[in-house]
Coordinates of C-alpha atoms in Angstrom, one line a residue:
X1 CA 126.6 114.1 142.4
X2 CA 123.2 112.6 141.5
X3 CA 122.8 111.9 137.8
X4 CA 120.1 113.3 135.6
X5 CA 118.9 109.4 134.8
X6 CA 118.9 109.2 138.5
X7 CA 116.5 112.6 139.5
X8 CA 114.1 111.5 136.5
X9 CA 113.7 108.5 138.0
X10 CA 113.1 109.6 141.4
X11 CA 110.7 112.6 139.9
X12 CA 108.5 109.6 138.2
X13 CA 108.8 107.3 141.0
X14 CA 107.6 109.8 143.8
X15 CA 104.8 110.2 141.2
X16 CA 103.7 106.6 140.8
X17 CA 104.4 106.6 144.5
X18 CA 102.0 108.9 145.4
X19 CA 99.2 107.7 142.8
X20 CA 99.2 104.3 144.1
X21 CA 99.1 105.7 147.7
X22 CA 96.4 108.1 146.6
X23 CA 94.6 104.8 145.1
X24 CA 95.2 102.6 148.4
X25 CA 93.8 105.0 150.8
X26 CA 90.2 105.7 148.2
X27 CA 89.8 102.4 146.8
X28 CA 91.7 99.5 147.8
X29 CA 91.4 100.2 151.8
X30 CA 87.4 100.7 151.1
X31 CA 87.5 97.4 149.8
X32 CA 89.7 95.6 152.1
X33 CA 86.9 96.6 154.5
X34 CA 84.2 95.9 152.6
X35 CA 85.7 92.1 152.6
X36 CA 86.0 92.5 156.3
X37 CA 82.3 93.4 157.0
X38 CA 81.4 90.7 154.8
X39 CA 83.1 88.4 157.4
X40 CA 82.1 90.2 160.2
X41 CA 78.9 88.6 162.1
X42 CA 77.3 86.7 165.2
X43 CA 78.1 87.5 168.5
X44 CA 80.6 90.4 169.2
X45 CA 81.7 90.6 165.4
X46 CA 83.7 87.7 165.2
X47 CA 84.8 86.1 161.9
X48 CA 82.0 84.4 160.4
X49 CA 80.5 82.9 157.3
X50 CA 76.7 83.9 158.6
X51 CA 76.1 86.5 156.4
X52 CA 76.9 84.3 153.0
X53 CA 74.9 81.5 154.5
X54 CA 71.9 83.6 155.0
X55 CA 72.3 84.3 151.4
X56 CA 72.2 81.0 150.4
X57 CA 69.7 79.8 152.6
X58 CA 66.5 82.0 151.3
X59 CA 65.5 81.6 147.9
X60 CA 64.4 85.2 148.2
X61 CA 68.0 86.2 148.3
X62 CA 69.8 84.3 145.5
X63 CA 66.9 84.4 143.8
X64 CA 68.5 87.7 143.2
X65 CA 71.4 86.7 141.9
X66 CA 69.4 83.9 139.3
X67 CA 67.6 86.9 138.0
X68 CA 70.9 88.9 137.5
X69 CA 72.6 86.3 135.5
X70 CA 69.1 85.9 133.7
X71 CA 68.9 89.6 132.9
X72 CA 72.8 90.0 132.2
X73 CA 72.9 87.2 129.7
X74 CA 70.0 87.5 127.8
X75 CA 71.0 90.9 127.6
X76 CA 74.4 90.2 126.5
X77 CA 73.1 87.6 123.7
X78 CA 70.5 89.9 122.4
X79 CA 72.8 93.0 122.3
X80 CA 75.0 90.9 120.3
X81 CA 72.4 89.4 118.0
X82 CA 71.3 93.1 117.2
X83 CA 74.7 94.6 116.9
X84 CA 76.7 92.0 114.6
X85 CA 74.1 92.6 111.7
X86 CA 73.9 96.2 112.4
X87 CA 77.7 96.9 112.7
X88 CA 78.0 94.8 109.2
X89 CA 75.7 96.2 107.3
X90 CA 76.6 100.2 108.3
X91 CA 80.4 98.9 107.0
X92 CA 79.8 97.1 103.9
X93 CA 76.1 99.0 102.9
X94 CA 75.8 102.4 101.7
X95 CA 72.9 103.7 104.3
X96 CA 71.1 107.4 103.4
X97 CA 72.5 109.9 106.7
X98 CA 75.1 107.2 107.9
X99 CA 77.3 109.9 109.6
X100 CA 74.3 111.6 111.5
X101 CA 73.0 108.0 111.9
X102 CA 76.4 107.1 113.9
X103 CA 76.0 110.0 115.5
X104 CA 72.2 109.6 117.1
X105 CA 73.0 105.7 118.0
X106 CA 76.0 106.7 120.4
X107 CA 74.0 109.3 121.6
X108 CA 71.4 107.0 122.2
X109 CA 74.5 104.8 124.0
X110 CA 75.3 107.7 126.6
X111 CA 71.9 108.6 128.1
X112 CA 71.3 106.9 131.5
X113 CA 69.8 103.6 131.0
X114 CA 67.0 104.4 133.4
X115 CA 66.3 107.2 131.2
X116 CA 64.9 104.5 128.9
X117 CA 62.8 102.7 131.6
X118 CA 61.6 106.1 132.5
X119 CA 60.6 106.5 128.7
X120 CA 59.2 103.2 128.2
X121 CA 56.8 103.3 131.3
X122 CA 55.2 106.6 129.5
X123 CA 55.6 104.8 126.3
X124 CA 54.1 101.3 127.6
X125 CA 53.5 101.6 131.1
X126 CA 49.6 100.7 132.5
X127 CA 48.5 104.3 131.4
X128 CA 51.2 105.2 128.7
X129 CA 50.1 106.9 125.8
X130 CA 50.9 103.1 123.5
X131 CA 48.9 101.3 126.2
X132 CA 46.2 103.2 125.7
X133 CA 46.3 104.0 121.9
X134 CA 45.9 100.1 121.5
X135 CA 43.2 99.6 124.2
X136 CA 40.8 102.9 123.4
X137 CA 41.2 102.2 119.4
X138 CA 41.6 98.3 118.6
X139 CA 40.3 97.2 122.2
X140 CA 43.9 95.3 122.7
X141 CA 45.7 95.2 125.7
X142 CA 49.7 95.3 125.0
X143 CA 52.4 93.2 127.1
X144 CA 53.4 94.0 130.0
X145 CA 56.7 96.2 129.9
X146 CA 57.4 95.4 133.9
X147 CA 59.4 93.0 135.0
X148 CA 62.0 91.0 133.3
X149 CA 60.7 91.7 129.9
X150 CA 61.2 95.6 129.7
X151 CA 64.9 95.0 132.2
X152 CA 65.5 92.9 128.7
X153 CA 64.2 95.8 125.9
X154 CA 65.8 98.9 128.0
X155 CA 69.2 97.4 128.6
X156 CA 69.2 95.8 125.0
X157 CA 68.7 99.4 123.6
X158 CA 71.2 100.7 125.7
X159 CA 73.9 98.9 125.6
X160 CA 73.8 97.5 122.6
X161 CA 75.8 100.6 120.8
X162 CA 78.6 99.6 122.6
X163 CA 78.9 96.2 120.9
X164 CA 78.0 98.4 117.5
X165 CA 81.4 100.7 118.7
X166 CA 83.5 97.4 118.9
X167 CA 82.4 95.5 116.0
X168 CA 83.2 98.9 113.6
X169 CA 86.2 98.9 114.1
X170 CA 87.1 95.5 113.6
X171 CA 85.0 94.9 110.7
X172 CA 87.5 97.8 109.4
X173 CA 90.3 96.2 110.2
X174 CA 89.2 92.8 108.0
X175 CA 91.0 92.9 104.7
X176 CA 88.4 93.0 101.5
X177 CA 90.4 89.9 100.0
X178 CA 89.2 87.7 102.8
X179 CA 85.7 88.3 102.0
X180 CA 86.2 88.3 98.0
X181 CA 88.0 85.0 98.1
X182 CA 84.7 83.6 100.5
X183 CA 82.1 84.5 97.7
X184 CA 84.2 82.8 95.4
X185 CA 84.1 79.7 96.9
X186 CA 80.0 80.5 97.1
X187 CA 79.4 82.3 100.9
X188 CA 77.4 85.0 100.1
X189 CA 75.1 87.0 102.6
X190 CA 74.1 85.2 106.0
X191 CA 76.2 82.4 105.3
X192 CA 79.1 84.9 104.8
X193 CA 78.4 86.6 108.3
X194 CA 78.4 83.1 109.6
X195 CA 81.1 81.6 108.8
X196 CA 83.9 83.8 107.6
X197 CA 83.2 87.1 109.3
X198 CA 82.3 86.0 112.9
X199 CA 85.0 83.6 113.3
X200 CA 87.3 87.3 112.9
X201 CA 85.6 89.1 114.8
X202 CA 85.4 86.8 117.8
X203 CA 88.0 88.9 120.5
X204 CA 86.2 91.9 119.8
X205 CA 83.1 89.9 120.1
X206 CA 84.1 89.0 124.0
X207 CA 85.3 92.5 124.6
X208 CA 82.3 93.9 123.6
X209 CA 80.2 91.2 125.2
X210 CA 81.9 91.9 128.8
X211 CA 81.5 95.6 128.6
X212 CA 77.7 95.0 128.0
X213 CA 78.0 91.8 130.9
X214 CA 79.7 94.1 133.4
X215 CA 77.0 97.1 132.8
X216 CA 73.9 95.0 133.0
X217 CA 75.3 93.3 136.1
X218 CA 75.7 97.1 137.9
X219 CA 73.1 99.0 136.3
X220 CA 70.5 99.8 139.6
X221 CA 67.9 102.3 138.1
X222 CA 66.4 100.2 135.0
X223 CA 65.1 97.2 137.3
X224 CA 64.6 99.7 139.9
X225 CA 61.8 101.7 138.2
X226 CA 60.8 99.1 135.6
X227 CA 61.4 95.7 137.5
X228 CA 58.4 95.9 140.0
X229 CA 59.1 92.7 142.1
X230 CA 61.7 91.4 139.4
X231 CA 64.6 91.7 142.2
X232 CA 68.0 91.9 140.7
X233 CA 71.3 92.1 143.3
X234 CA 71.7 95.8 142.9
X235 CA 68.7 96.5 144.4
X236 CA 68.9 93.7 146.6
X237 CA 71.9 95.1 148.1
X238 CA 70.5 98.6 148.0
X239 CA 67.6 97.6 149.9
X240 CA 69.4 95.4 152.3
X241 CA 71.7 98.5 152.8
X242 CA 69.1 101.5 153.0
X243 CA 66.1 99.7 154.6
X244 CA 63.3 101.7 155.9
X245 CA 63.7 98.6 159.4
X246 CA 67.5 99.7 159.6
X247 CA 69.8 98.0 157.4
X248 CA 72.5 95.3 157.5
X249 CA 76.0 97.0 156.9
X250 CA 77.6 93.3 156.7
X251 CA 74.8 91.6 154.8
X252 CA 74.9 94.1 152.1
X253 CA 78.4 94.0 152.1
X254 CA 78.6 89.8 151.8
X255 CA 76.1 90.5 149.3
X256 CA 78.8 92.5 147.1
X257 CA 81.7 90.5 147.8
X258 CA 79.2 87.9 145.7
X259 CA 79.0 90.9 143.1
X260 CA 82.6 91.3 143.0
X261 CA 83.5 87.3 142.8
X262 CA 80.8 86.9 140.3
X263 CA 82.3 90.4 138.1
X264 CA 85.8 89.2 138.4
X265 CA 85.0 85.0 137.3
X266 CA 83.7 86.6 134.1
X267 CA 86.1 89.3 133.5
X268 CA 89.2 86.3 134.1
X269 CA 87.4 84.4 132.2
X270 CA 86.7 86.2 128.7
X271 CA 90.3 87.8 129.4
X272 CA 90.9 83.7 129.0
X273 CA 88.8 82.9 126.1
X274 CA 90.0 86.0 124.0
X275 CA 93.9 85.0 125.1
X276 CA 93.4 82.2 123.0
X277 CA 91.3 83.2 120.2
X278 CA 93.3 86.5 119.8
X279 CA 95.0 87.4 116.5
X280 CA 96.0 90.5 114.6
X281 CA 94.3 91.7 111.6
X282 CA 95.9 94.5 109.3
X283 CA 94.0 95.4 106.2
X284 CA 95.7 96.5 103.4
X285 CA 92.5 96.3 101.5
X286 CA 89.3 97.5 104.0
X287 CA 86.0 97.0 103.1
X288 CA 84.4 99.6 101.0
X289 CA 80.8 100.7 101.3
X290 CA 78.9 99.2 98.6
X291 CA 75.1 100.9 97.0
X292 CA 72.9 97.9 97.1
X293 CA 69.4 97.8 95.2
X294 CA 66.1 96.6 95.6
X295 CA 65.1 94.4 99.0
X296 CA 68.3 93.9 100.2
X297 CA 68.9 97.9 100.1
X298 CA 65.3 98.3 101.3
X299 CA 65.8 95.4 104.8
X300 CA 69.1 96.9 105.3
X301 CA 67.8 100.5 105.6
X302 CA 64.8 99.6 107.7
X303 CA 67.1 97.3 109.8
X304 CA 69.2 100.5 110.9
X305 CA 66.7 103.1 111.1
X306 CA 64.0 100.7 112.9
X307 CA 66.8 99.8 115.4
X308 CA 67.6 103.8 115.7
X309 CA 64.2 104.2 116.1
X310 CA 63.4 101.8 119.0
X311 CA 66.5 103.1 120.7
X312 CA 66.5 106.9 120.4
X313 CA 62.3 107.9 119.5
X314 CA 61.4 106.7 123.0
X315 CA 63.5 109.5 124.9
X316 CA 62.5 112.3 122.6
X317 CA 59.0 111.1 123.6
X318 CA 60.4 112.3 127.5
X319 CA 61.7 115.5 125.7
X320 CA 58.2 116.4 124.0
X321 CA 56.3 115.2 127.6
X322 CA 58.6 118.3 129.3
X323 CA 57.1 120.8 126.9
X324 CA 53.3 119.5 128.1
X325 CA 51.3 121.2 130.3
X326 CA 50.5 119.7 133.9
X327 CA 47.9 119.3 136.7
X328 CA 49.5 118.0 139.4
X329 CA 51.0 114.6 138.5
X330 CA 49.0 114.4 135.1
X331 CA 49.9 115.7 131.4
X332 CA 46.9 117.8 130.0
X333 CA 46.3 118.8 126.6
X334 CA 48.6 122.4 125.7
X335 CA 52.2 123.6 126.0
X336 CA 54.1 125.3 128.6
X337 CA 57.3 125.8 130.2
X338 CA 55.8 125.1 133.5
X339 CA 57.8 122.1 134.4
X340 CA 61.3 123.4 133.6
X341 CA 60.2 126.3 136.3
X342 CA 59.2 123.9 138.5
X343 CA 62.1 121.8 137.8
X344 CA 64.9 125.2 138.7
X345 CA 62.0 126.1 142.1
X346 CA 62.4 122.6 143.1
X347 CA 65.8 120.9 142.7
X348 CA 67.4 123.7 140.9
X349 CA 70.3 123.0 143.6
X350 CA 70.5 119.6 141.8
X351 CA 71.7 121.2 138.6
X352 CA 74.3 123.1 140.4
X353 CA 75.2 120.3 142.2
X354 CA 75.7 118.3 138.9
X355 CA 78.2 120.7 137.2
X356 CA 80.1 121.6 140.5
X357 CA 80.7 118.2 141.5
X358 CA 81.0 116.7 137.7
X359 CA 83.9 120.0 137.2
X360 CA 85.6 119.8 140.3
X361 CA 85.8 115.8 140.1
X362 CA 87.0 116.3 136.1
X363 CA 89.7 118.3 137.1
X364 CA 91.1 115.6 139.6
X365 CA 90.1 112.9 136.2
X366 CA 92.7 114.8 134.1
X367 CA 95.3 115.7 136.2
X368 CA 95.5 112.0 137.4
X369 CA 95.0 110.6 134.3
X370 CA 97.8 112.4 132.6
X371 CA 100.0 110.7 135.0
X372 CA 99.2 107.6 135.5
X373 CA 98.7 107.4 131.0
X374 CA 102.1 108.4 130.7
X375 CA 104.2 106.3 133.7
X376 CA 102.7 103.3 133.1
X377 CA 103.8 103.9 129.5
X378 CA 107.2 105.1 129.9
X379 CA 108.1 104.4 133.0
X380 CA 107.4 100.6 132.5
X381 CA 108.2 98.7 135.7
X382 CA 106.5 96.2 138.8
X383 CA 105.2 99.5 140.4
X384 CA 103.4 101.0 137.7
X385 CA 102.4 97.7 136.3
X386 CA 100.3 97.3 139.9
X387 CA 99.5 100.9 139.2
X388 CA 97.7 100.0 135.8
X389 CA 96.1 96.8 137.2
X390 CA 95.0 98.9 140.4
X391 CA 93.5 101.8 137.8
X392 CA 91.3 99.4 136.4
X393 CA 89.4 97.7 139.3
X394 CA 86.5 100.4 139.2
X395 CA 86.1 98.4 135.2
X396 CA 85.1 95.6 137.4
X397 CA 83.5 96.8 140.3
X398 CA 79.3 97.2 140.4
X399 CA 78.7 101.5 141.2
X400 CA 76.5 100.1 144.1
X401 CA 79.5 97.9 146.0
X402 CA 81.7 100.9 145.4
X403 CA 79.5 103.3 147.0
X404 CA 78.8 101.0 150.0
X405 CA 82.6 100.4 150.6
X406 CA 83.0 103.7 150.6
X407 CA 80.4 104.8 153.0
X408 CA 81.9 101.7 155.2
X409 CA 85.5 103.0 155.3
X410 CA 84.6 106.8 155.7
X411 CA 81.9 107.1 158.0
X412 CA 83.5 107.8 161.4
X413 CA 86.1 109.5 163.0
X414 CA 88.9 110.3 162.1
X415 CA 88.3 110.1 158.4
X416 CA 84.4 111.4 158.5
X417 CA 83.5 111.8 155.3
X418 CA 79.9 110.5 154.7
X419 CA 77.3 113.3 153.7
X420 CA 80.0 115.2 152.0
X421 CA 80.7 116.2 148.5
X422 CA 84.1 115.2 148.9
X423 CA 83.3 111.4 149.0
X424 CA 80.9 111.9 146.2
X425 CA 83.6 113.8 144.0
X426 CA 85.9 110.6 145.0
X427 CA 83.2 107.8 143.4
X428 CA 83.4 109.5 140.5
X429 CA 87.0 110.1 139.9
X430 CA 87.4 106.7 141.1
X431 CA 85.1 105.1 138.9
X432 CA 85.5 107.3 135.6
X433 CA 89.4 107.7 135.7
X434 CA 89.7 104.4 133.2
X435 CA 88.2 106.5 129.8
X436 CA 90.2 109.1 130.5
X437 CA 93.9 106.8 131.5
X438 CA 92.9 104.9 128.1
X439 CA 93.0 107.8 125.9
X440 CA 95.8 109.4 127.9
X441 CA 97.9 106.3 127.2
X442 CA 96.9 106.0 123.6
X443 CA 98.0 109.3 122.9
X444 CA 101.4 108.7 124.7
X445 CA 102.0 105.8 122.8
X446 CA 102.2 107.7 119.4
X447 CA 104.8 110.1 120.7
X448 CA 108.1 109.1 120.0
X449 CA 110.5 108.8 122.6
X450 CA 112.9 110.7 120.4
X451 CA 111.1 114.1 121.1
X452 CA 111.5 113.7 124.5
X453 CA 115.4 113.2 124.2
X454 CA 116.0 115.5 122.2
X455 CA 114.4 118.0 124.5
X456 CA 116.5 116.7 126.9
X457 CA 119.6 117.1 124.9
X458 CA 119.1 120.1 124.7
X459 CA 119.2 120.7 128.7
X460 CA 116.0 120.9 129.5
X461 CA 114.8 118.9 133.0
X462 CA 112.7 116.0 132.8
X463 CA 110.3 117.5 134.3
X464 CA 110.3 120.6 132.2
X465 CA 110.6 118.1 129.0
X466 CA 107.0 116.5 130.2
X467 CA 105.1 120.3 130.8
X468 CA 106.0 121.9 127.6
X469 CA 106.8 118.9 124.8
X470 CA 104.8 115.7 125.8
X471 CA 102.1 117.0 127.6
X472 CA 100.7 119.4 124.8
X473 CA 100.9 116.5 122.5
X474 CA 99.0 114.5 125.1
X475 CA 96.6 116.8 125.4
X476 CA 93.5 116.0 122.3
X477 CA 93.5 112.2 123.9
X478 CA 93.3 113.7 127.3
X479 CA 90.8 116.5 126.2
X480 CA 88.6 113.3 124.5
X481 CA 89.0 110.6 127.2
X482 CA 88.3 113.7 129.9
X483 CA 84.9 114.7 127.7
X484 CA 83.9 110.8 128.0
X485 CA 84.3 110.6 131.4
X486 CA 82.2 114.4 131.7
X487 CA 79.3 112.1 130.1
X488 CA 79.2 109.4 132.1
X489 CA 79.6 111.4 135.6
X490 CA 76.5 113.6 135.1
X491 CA 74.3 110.3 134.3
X492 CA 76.0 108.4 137.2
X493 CA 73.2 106.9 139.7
X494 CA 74.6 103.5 141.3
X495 CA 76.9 105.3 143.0
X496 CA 75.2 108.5 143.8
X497 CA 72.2 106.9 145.2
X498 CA 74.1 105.4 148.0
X499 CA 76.2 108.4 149.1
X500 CA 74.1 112.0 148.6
X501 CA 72.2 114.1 151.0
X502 CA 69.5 116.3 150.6
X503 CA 73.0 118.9 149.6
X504 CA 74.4 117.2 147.3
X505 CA 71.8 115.7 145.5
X506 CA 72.6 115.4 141.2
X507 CA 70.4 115.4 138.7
X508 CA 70.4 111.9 137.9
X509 CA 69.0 111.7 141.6
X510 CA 66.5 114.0 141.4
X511 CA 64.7 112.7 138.1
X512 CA 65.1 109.4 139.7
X513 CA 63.1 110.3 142.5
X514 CA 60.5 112.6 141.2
X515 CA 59.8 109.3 139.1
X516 CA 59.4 108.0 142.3
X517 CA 57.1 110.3 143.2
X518 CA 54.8 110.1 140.1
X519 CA 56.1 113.9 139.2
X520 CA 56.8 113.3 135.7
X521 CA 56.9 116.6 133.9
X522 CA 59.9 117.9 136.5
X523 CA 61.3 114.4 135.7
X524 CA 60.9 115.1 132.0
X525 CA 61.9 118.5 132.3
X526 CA 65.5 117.7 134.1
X527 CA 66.1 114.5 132.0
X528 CA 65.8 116.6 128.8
X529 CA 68.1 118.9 130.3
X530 CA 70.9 116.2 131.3
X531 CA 70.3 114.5 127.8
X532 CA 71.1 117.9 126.3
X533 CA 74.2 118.2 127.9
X534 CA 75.1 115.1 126.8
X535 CA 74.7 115.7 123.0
X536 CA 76.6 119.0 123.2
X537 CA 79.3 117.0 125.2
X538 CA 79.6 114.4 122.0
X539 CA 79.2 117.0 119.9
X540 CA 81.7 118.8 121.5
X541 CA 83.6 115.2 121.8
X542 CA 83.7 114.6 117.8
X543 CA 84.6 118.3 117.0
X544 CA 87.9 118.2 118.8
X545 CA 88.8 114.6 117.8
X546 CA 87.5 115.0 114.0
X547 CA 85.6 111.4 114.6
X548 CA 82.4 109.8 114.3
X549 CA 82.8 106.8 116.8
X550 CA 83.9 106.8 120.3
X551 CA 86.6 104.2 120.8
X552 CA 85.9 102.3 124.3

């Protein structure tokens, strides 16, 4: 007679089984084949190095890869330089409407970043509303937001909340004594941040700092719309994948193994860096908010609201431009509703599209998540250690390379799945599973084991013990990690852009291509739509979890 040890362990090991099956087939066999297209060239499709040496051999091809290393780490330093003193200063400052302020800066955080390109081009663009104010009036002409330099100002807005989300929570785990006993010995202020506050902060700093690394390096839209000529390798491979002259499969795929290899030296080696720097902090004193008077109070208010303001004022510019009347592609003075109706006449199948795909693919999000969060927790062993590693590779991979593995693997017979929602509904589970396993994890990890034997004691199945005792419990983490992941599917465009058809086209899509077009108000119209549903998703977010922060 089999024991009860013995069934529990072959319940939860057909389960971790079947996940990391699941996983092999969607991601690590597109991949796998990827790497083999890569390596695929010359005559009858021999293995061969071609493809990487006609990468290297044209400066207009790793030119593309200087300029994503250029973009990526000037946009890492700067995020971080903007972050550090703003993350301080909302911890250890009393600042007027800090909960609301928190609020609007993550918001700010979870729009699409080529939302922001789209804002700044009607902002700063060679006839934005800026760009012309300065010329008609003072007769000034205002620098030029293309190129590199407004790559730099959009992804530095975007990202660099997420640093912000980091740093507050280790600035509150820094014990008040350290910072007493640092102005006693005469660091005050600047000198304080410098050289007793950032040396404690450093792991979080590198966490933070890859996060913002990794997103700059895949993020397609911004230098897409904004970039004009300024070639990054996202677009590079996109172009080199979907070219008008018929594109090279291998090529683009060479060109994302160099992606990959470039994504994965980083990740190893701040994963490295933060090894070795990494120590625990546990405050038994954390800082307190202090009201501070005169020019310090006044720099450190305008240093938070001037930030909010940079980051957040340019995309409620794109919600008031929806509400403007147009003649053809132009804004004209008065109001109307015209471009939401032409928005719904147009691409109104783009909306649907959003929230049937974005549901269907949550429901596969949670379900899977709420395994793999609670095996790789209690089920501890070589299989579901793979299974977390495995779980975590979409952290790491661009949305571009996924999409064109993807398309690689599944576009002939007998697995056909190309032009279908279905391989759309699997980017996204794929790529958004990680907020939801985090959570899902977190939460198992404060249930005590204890509940689960005494369930168990009691004669209950294992199985049974899971459904009605630890999976209720699980659920707010789930529910939080699942809302997350709601938010960054319906902005989702790397991916999307390589795998929809004209029938299952998103919204992120659409605005992105009636940009294109130089239809602005239905581009206006649908992103203040998607930005709405993203503000009622956080709102919906804090509500259930009683926070102010989003833990990443």
């Amino acid at each position: 007679m089999v024991s009860n040890w013995a069934k529990k362990r072959d319940v939860w090991s057909l389960i971790t089984l079947g996940i990391i099956v699941l996983y092999t087939f969607v991601l690590v066999l597109p991949l796998f084949t990827l790497l083999k297209a890569s390596f695929t060239g010359g005559e009858e499709g021999k293995l061969s190095i071609e493809y990487f040496l006609k990468f290297f051999g044209k400066k207009y091809y790793y030119g593309a890869l200087f300029n994503s290393l250029k973009v990526t780490i000037a946009v890492t330093i700067a995020a971080v330089v903007i972050a550090t003193p703003l993350a301080y200063i909302m911890t250890t400052i009393k600042i007027k409407g800090k909960v609301y302020l928190q609020i609007l800066i993550l918001i700010s955080s979870m729009a699409p970043p080529f939302l922001g390109a789209y804002s700044w081009i009607l902002l700063m663009g060679r006839n934005g509303v800026i760009t012309n104010f300065m010329s008609n009036i003072f007769h000034i002409n205002t620098p030029d937001i293309y190129g590199f330099t407004g790559i730099l100002v959009v992804l530095t807005l975007q990202l660099t909340p997420l640093v912000y989300m980091f740093l507050m929570g280790a600035f509150k785990s820094i014990d008040s004594s350290l910072l007493e006993a640092a102005e006693s010995m005469g660091y005050t202020g600047i000198k304080k941040l410098v050289k007793v506050v950032m040396p404690l902060i450093v792991p979080t700093l590198l966490a933070g700092s890859l996060l913002v690394f990794m997103r700059a390096l895949a993020d397609f839209g911004t230098p897409m719309l904004i970039g004009e000529g300024y070639q990054t390798l996202p677009v590079l491979i996109f172009n080199e994948f979907i070219s008008e002259m018929g594109g090279d499969d291998g090529f683009a795929a060479a060109i994302s193994v160099i992606v990959i290899i470039l994504a994965l030296s980083i990740f190893l080696l701040q994963k490295y860096v933060s090894n070795r720097k990494s120590f625990s902090m546990s405050a038994l004193r954390p800082i307190k908010e202090k009201q501070e008077k005169g020019l310090k109070n006044v720099l450190a208010n305008l240093y938070v609201y001037g930030f909010l303001a940079l980051a957040f004022l340019p995309q409620l510019y794109v919600v008031y431009t929806a509400f403007l009347k147009t003649s053809g592609r132009v804004f004209v003075k008065g109001y109307s509703l015209d471009s939401f109706k032409m928005a719904f006449s147009r691409v109104g199948d783009s909306i649907y599209n959003t929230f049937l795909l974005g549901i269907i693919a949550m429901i596969f999000v949670v379900i899977i998540a709420i395994l793999i969060g609670y095996v790789t927790v209690r089920r501890r062993n070589a299989a579901t250690n793979g299974l977390d590693i495995i779980s975590m590779i979409p952290y790491i991979v661009p949305g571009s390379v996924l999409g064109i593995a993807l398309l690689l693997t599944f576009n002939s017979k007998p697995i056909l799945l190309s032009g279908t929602a279905t391989i759309l509904i699997i980017s996204f589970v794929i790529r958004r599973l990680p907020y939801t396993i985090r959570s899902s994890a977190a939460m198992v990890h404060q249930i005590s084991p204890s509940v689960e034997e005494a369930s168990a004691s009691l004669g209950a199945s294992n199985m049974k013990t899971f459904i009605k005792i630890t999976l209720p419990m699980m659920l707010p983490g789930v529910i939080s990690g699942a809302i997350l992941s709601w938010v960054t599917i319906i902005s989702e465009l790397s991916t999307s852009i390589i795998l929809y058809t004209a029938r299952t086209k998103t919204m992120t899509i659409a605005i992105y291509t009636e940009v294109i077009r130089g239809n602005y108000g239905i581009a206006a119209a649908l992103s203040t739509m998607l930005m709405i549903i993203t503000i009622i998703s956080l709102l919906l977010f804090f509500k259930l979890t009683g926070k102010k922060e989003v833990a990443i």
